[in-house]
Coordinates of C-alpha atoms and ligand atoms in Angstrom, one line a residue:
M2 CA 0.0 0.0 0.0
E3 CA 3.1 2.2 0.1
I4 CA 2.4 4.2 3.3
R5 CA 5.0 7.0 3.3
E6 CA 4.0 9.2 6.1
I7 CA 1.9 9.4 9.2
T8 CA 0.8 12.7 10.8
V9 CA -1.0 12.8 14.2
R10 CA -2.9 15.9 15.2
R11 CA -4.1 16.5 18.7
M12 CA -7.5 18.1 18.7
Q13 CA -9.8 19.9 21.2
M14 CA -13.4 20.7 20.2
K15 CA -16.0 22.2 22.5
M16 CA -19.3 20.3 22.4
K17 CA -22.6 22.2 21.8
Q18 CA -23.9 20.8 25.1
P19 CA -22.1 19.0 27.9
F20 CA -22.7 15.2 27.9
T21 CA -23.4 13.5 31.3
T22 CA -23.3 9.8 32.0
S23 CA -23.2 7.8 35.2
F24 CA -19.5 8.7 35.4
G25 CA -19.5 12.4 35.0
T26 CA -19.9 15.3 32.6
M27 CA -17.9 16.2 29.5
Q28 CA -17.8 19.6 27.8
D29 CA -14.7 19.5 25.6
K30 CA -13.9 16.6 23.3
H31 CA -10.2 15.9 23.1
F32 CA -9.1 13.4 20.4
L33 CA -6.4 12.5 17.9
L34 CA -6.6 12.7 14.1
I35 CA -4.4 10.3 12.2
E36 CA -3.5 11.1 8.5
A37 CA -1.7 8.3 6.5
K38 CA -0.2 9.4 3.2
D39 CA 0.9 7.3 0.3
G40 CA 3.5 8.1 -2.4
S41 CA 0.8 9.6 -4.7
G42 CA -0.2 12.3 -2.1
R43 CA -3.5 10.5 -1.2
S44 CA -4.4 10.7 2.5
G45 CA -6.4 8.3 4.6
W46 CA -7.9 9.6 7.9
G47 CA -8.6 8.0 11.2
E48 CA -9.8 9.3 14.6
S49 CA -9.0 8.1 18.0
V50 CA -12.1 7.8 20.2
A51 CA -10.5 7.6 23.6
F52 CA -11.7 10.3 26.0
D53 CA -9.4 12.6 28.0
A54 CA -10.1 10.6 31.3
P55 CA -10.2 6.8 31.7
W56 CA -13.9 6.5 32.6
Y57 CA -15.2 4.5 29.6
S58 CA -12.0 2.4 29.3
E59 CA -8.5 2.5 30.5
E60 CA -7.3 4.4 27.4
T61 CA -7.1 8.1 27.2
V62 CA -6.0 10.7 24.6
E63 CA -2.6 10.8 26.3
T64 CA -2.1 7.0 26.3
N65 CA -3.2 6.9 22.7
W66 CA -0.7 9.6 21.8
H67 CA 2.1 7.6 23.5
I68 CA 1.2 4.2 22.0
I69 CA 0.6 5.5 18.5
R70 CA 3.9 7.6 18.5
D71 CA 6.2 5.1 20.3
F72 CA 4.9 1.8 19.1
L73 CA 2.2 1.6 16.3
V74 CA 3.6 4.2 13.8
P75 CA 7.2 2.8 14.0
L76 CA 5.7 -0.7 13.4
L77 CA 3.6 0.5 10.4
L78 CA 6.4 2.5 8.8
D79 CA 8.8 -0.4 9.1
A80 CA 6.4 -2.9 7.3
E81 CA 5.0 -3.5 3.9
I82 CA 1.3 -4.3 3.8
S83 CA -1.0 -4.9 0.9
H84 CA -4.4 -4.8 2.7
P85 CA -5.7 -3.1 5.9
D86 CA -6.7 -6.5 7.3
E87 CA -3.0 -7.0 7.9
V88 CA -2.7 -4.1 10.3
S89 CA -4.2 -5.9 13.3
G90 CA -1.8 -8.7 12.8
L91 CA 1.1 -6.2 12.6
F92 CA -0.1 -4.6 15.9
S93 CA -0.8 -7.9 17.7
S94 CA 2.5 -7.7 19.6
I95 CA 1.1 -4.7 21.4
R96 CA -1.5 -5.8 24.0
K97 CA -4.9 -4.1 24.2
N98 CA -4.7 -0.3 23.5
N99 CA -7.6 -1.0 21.0
M100 CA -8.6 2.6 20.5
A101 CA -5.0 3.6 19.6
K102 CA -4.8 0.7 17.1
A103 CA -8.3 1.4 15.6
A104 CA -7.4 5.0 15.0
V105 CA -4.3 4.1 12.9
E106 CA -6.0 1.1 11.2
G107 CA -9.0 3.4 10.3
A108 CA -6.6 5.8 8.4
I109 CA -5.2 2.8 6.5
W110 CA -8.7 1.5 5.6
D111 CA -9.7 5.0 4.3
L112 CA -6.4 5.2 2.3
Y113 CA -6.9 1.7 0.9
A114 CA -10.5 2.5 -0.3
K115 CA -9.2 5.7 -1.9
Q116 CA -6.4 3.9 -3.6
H117 CA -9.0 1.6 -5.1
D118 CA -11.4 4.5 -5.9
M119 CA -14.2 2.9 -3.9
P120 CA -16.3 4.0 -0.9
L121 CA -15.0 2.6 2.4
A122 CA -18.5 1.1 3.0
K123 CA -18.1 -1.0 -0.2
A124 CA -14.5 -1.9 0.8
L125 CA -15.9 -3.3 4.0
G126 CA -18.7 -5.2 2.3
G127 CA -21.5 -2.8 3.1
T128 CA -24.8 -3.2 1.4
R129 CA -27.0 -0.3 2.7
H130 CA -27.3 3.0 1.0
Q131 CA -28.7 4.7 4.0
I132 CA -28.6 4.0 7.7
E133 CA -31.2 4.5 10.4
V134 CA -30.2 6.9 13.1
G135 CA -30.8 6.8 16.8
I136 CA -29.6 9.2 19.4
S137 CA -27.9 8.9 22.7
I138 CA -29.0 11.4 25.4
G139 CA -27.0 12.1 28.5
I140 CA -28.5 12.4 32.0
Q141 CA -30.4 15.6 32.4
E142 CA -31.2 17.8 35.4
S143 CA -34.8 16.7 35.6
L144 CA -37.4 14.4 34.0
E145 CA -39.1 17.5 32.5
E146 CA -35.9 18.6 30.8
L147 CA -35.2 15.1 29.5
T148 CA -38.7 14.8 28.1
A149 CA -38.3 18.1 26.3
V150 CA -35.0 17.0 24.9
V151 CA -36.4 13.7 23.7
R152 CA -39.4 15.4 22.1
Q153 CA -37.1 17.7 20.2
Y154 CA -35.0 14.9 18.8
L155 CA -38.1 12.9 17.9
E156 CA -39.4 15.9 16.0
E157 CA -36.0 16.0 14.2
G158 CA -36.7 12.5 13.0
Y159 CA -34.4 10.3 15.2
K160 CA -35.5 6.7 15.0
R161 CA -34.5 5.4 18.4
I162 CA -34.0 7.1 21.7
K163 CA -31.3 5.9 24.1
V164 CA -31.1 7.4 27.5
K165 CA -28.4 7.1 30.1
I166 CA -29.6 5.8 33.5
K167 CA -28.0 5.7 36.9
P168 CA -28.9 4.1 40.2
G169 CA -31.8 5.8 41.9
K170 CA -33.0 7.5 38.7
E171 CA -33.7 4.6 36.4
I172 CA -37.4 4.0 37.1
E173 CA -38.2 7.7 37.1
I174 CA -36.5 8.2 33.8
V175 CA -37.8 5.1 32.0
A176 CA -41.3 5.2 33.4
G177 CA -41.6 8.9 32.8
L178 CA -40.4 8.7 29.2
R179 CA -42.7 5.7 28.5
Q180 CA -45.6 7.6 29.8
A181 CA -44.8 10.6 27.7
F182 CA -44.0 8.5 24.6
P183 CA -45.8 5.2 24.7
D184 CA -44.7 3.9 21.3
I185 CA -41.1 5.1 20.7
A186 CA -38.2 2.8 20.3
L187 CA -36.5 3.3 23.6
M188 CA -33.5 1.8 25.3
A189 CA -31.4 2.5 28.4
D190 CA -27.6 2.5 28.9
A191 CA -26.4 1.9 32.4
N192 CA -22.6 2.1 31.7
S193 CA -22.0 -0.6 34.4
A194 CA -23.7 1.3 37.2
Y195 CA -25.4 -1.8 38.7
T196 CA -24.6 -5.2 40.3
L197 CA -26.5 -8.4 40.6
A198 CA -27.9 -7.2 43.9
D199 CA -29.9 -4.7 41.8
T200 CA -31.7 -7.5 39.9
P201 CA -35.2 -6.8 41.5
L202 CA -34.8 -3.2 40.5
L203 CA -33.7 -4.0 36.9
K204 CA -36.6 -6.5 36.6
R205 CA -39.0 -3.6 37.1
L206 CA -37.7 -2.1 33.9
D207 CA -39.3 -5.1 32.1
D208 CA -42.6 -3.3 32.4
F209 CA -41.6 -0.5 30.0
G210 CA -41.0 -2.4 26.7
L211 CA -37.3 -1.3 26.3
M212 CA -35.6 -2.5 23.1
M213 CA -32.7 -3.4 25.4
I214 CA -30.7 -2.5 28.4
E215 CA -27.1 -1.8 27.7
Q216 CA -24.2 -2.9 29.9
P217 CA -26.0 -2.9 33.3
L218 CA -23.2 -4.8 35.1
A219 CA -19.5 -4.5 35.4
S220 CA -17.5 -3.4 32.4
D221 CA -15.3 -6.6 32.4
D222 CA -18.1 -9.1 33.2
I223 CA -19.8 -11.7 31.1
I224 CA -20.8 -14.2 33.9
D225 CA -23.1 -12.1 36.0
H226 CA -24.7 -10.7 32.8
A227 CA -25.7 -14.3 31.9
T228 CA -27.3 -14.7 35.3
L229 CA -29.1 -11.4 35.0
Q230 CA -30.3 -12.1 31.5
K231 CA -32.1 -15.3 32.8
E232 CA -34.1 -13.1 35.1
L233 CA -34.9 -10.3 32.6
K234 CA -37.4 -10.2 29.7
T235 CA -35.6 -7.1 28.4
P236 CA -32.7 -8.1 26.2
I237 CA -29.2 -7.3 27.5
C238 CA -26.8 -5.6 25.1
L239 CA -23.1 -5.6 25.9
D240 CA -20.9 -2.7 25.1
E241 CA -17.9 -2.3 27.5
S242 CA -17.4 -6.0 28.0
I243 CA -16.7 -6.8 24.3
H244 CA -13.2 -6.1 23.0
S245 CA -12.8 -8.7 20.4
L246 CA -14.5 -11.5 18.4
E247 CA -13.4 -13.9 21.1
D248 CA -15.2 -11.8 23.8
A249 CA -18.3 -11.7 21.6
R250 CA -18.3 -15.5 21.0
K251 CA -17.9 -16.2 24.7
A252 CA -20.7 -13.8 25.8
I253 CA -23.1 -15.2 23.2
E254 CA -22.3 -18.8 24.1
L255 CA -22.9 -18.0 27.8
G256 CA -26.1 -16.2 27.1
S257 CA -24.8 -13.0 28.6
T258 CA -26.1 -10.9 25.7
K259 CA -28.7 -10.9 23.0
I260 CA -27.5 -7.8 21.1
I261 CA -24.0 -6.4 20.7
N262 CA -23.0 -2.7 20.4
I263 CA -20.0 -2.6 18.2
K264 CA -17.7 0.3 18.6
I265 CA -14.7 0.4 16.2
G266 CA -12.4 1.9 18.8
R267 CA -13.3 -0.5 21.6
V268 CA -12.7 -3.6 19.4
G269 CA -9.4 -2.4 17.9
G270 CA -10.5 -1.5 14.4
L271 CA -12.7 -2.1 11.4
T272 CA -11.2 -5.5 10.7
E273 CA -12.2 -6.9 14.1
A274 CA -15.5 -5.0 14.0
K275 CA -16.3 -6.8 10.7
K276 CA -15.4 -10.2 12.2
I277 CA -17.7 -9.6 15.1
H278 CA -20.5 -8.5 12.7
D279 CA -20.1 -11.6 10.6
Y280 CA -20.0 -13.9 13.7
C281 CA -23.1 -12.3 15.2
Q282 CA -24.9 -12.5 11.8
G283 CA -24.2 -16.2 11.7
K284 CA -25.7 -16.6 15.2
G285 CA -28.8 -14.4 14.6
V286 CA -27.6 -11.8 17.0
P287 CA -28.3 -8.3 15.8
V288 CA -25.7 -5.6 16.2
W289 CA -25.6 -1.8 16.1
C290 CA -22.9 0.8 16.1
G291 CA -22.3 2.7 19.2
G292 CA -21.0 6.3 19.4
M293 CA -18.1 7.9 21.3
L294 CA -19.1 11.5 20.7
E295 CA -17.0 11.4 17.5
A296 CA -16.0 14.3 15.3
G297 CA -16.5 14.0 11.6
V298 CA -13.8 11.5 10.7
G299 CA -14.8 9.0 13.3
R300 CA -18.5 9.6 12.5
A301 CA -17.8 8.8 8.8
H302 CA -16.1 5.5 9.8
N303 CA -19.2 4.6 11.9
I304 CA -21.4 5.3 8.9
A305 CA -19.4 3.0 6.6
L306 CA -19.4 0.2 9.2
T307 CA -23.2 0.6 9.8
S308 CA -23.8 -0.1 6.1
L309 CA -23.0 -3.8 6.7
P310 CA -26.2 -6.0 6.6
N311 CA -26.4 -7.2 10.2
F312 CA -26.5 -3.6 11.6
I313 CA -30.2 -4.0 11.8
L314 CA -30.8 -1.8 14.9
P315 CA -30.4 2.0 14.7
G316 CA -27.0 3.2 16.0
D317 CA -25.8 6.2 17.9
T318 CA -24.3 7.9 14.8
A319 CA -26.2 11.2 14.8
A320 CA -25.8 14.2 12.5
S321 CA -22.7 16.4 13.1
S322 CA -25.0 19.2 14.3
R323 CA -26.1 17.1 17.3
Y324 CA -22.6 17.7 18.8
W325 CA -20.8 20.4 16.9
E326 CA -21.2 24.0 15.9
Q327 CA -18.6 23.3 13.2
D328 CA -17.4 19.8 12.2
I329 CA -13.9 19.0 10.7
I330 CA -15.3 17.4 7.5
R331 CA -17.1 18.7 4.4
P332 CA -19.9 18.2 3.9
E333 CA -21.1 17.7 7.5
V334 CA -22.9 14.5 8.3
V335 CA -26.6 15.3 7.9
M336 CA -29.7 13.3 8.8
E337 CA -32.9 13.5 6.9
D338 CA -36.1 11.9 8.1
G339 CA -34.1 9.7 10.5
Y340 CA -31.6 8.5 7.9
I341 CA -28.0 9.3 7.0
T342 CA -27.1 8.5 3.4
V343 CA -24.0 6.4 3.0
P344 CA -21.6 8.6 0.9
N345 CA -20.5 7.0 -2.5
G346 CA -17.3 9.0 -2.9
P347 CA -14.0 7.2 -2.4
G348 CA -12.9 6.3 1.1
I349 CA -14.9 7.8 4.0
G350 CA -16.6 10.0 1.4
Y351 CA -16.2 13.3 3.3
E352 CA -13.3 15.7 2.8
P353 CA -11.2 17.0 5.7
D354 CA -11.9 20.7 6.4
F355 CA -8.4 21.9 6.9
E356 CA -9.5 25.4 8.1
S357 CA -11.5 23.8 10.8
I358 CA -8.8 21.2 11.7
E359 CA -6.3 24.0 12.1
Q360 CA -8.6 25.9 14.3
F361 CA -9.1 23.0 16.8
M362 CA -5.6 21.5 16.6
T363 CA -3.4 21.9 19.7
D364 CA -0.3 19.8 18.7
M365 CA 1.0 17.6 15.9
W366 CA 3.9 15.5 14.7
T367 CA 4.8 13.7 11.4
F368 CA 6.9 10.6 10.9
R369 CA 8.2 9.6 7.4
R370 CA 9.2 6.2 6.2
G371 CA 13.0 5.8 6.2
E372 CA 13.6 8.8 8.4
P373 CA 14.8 8.6 12.0
F374 CA 12.1 9.1 14.6
V375 CA 13.0 12.4 16.1
L376 CA 10.4 14.5 17.9
Ligands
MG6 MG1 -22.9 2.2 26.1

């Protein structure tokens, strides 16, 4: 594939509204942008989805910066690869650090698709021309506020509402929303805020016809989730517990999950994401694509992945305007009547907006093949 040069940009973008989960509140999104260039001047783009604090996983922007600069880029610029599927093998000597790996691999996938003049969605085996869009809503100050926010997004056309819940608030949130909106596709994400001792409480959520409850128990658990699923009518969807195809296989065999949320960063890249998709499809387990409050490049990768056939539930990939006053790609991601059209231009199908990228960039470095690594 002739990868000549990798540039990593450190970015900071202020979100339109702060986003609150059971862990805390985020206002600024810090992330890394990866640009991989070939000898013809083409660029592939990837985005690291790690947050600035290790509350979703152990990775952060800072650990990604270190792992990408000191390990992944040197490995990549020292190797010859002919297909992006080879990147995960190349990185296999580095344990975990999946978000760092996925960011670099994503840039290589985009570059590969551009070199072959095809959309990334097609390079991945995607079959959909448009994807259904859901929205993930953080914890709000009050039920009234949450209801107003949900109403606004439903009016904008979002197909599925996901709300974050936390202990002590879950029944009020879910019952309140169900009363206000009896027929909407509704789900709840607990981000591991509960334990098996909360089973009676979680069983009460069965009364509200949720599509699923996401990651109720510990972020590294698949045993207790299997015990809980036996008690619940509501399907459990695993997010944080699934880092690989092997994790997905074990969770499905144990009965810990009936649905899987695939996040490209969490599973180490598009190649592994596609393997999980294919395995779940074979098992009749639906998947959907979760969000990490991505800027445009990461959002575009999610859209391409979601075009695969077993992404049969609406994901979290909302329009750019949901999060940003100004995105870093042109055109922005737009949603119409609850759908995003999968772009048919080469690669991710959106152009980097360099003016915007410059504006939000706080640091950068470039490494070139054959040149010593000097910072
Ligand atoms: Mg989640």
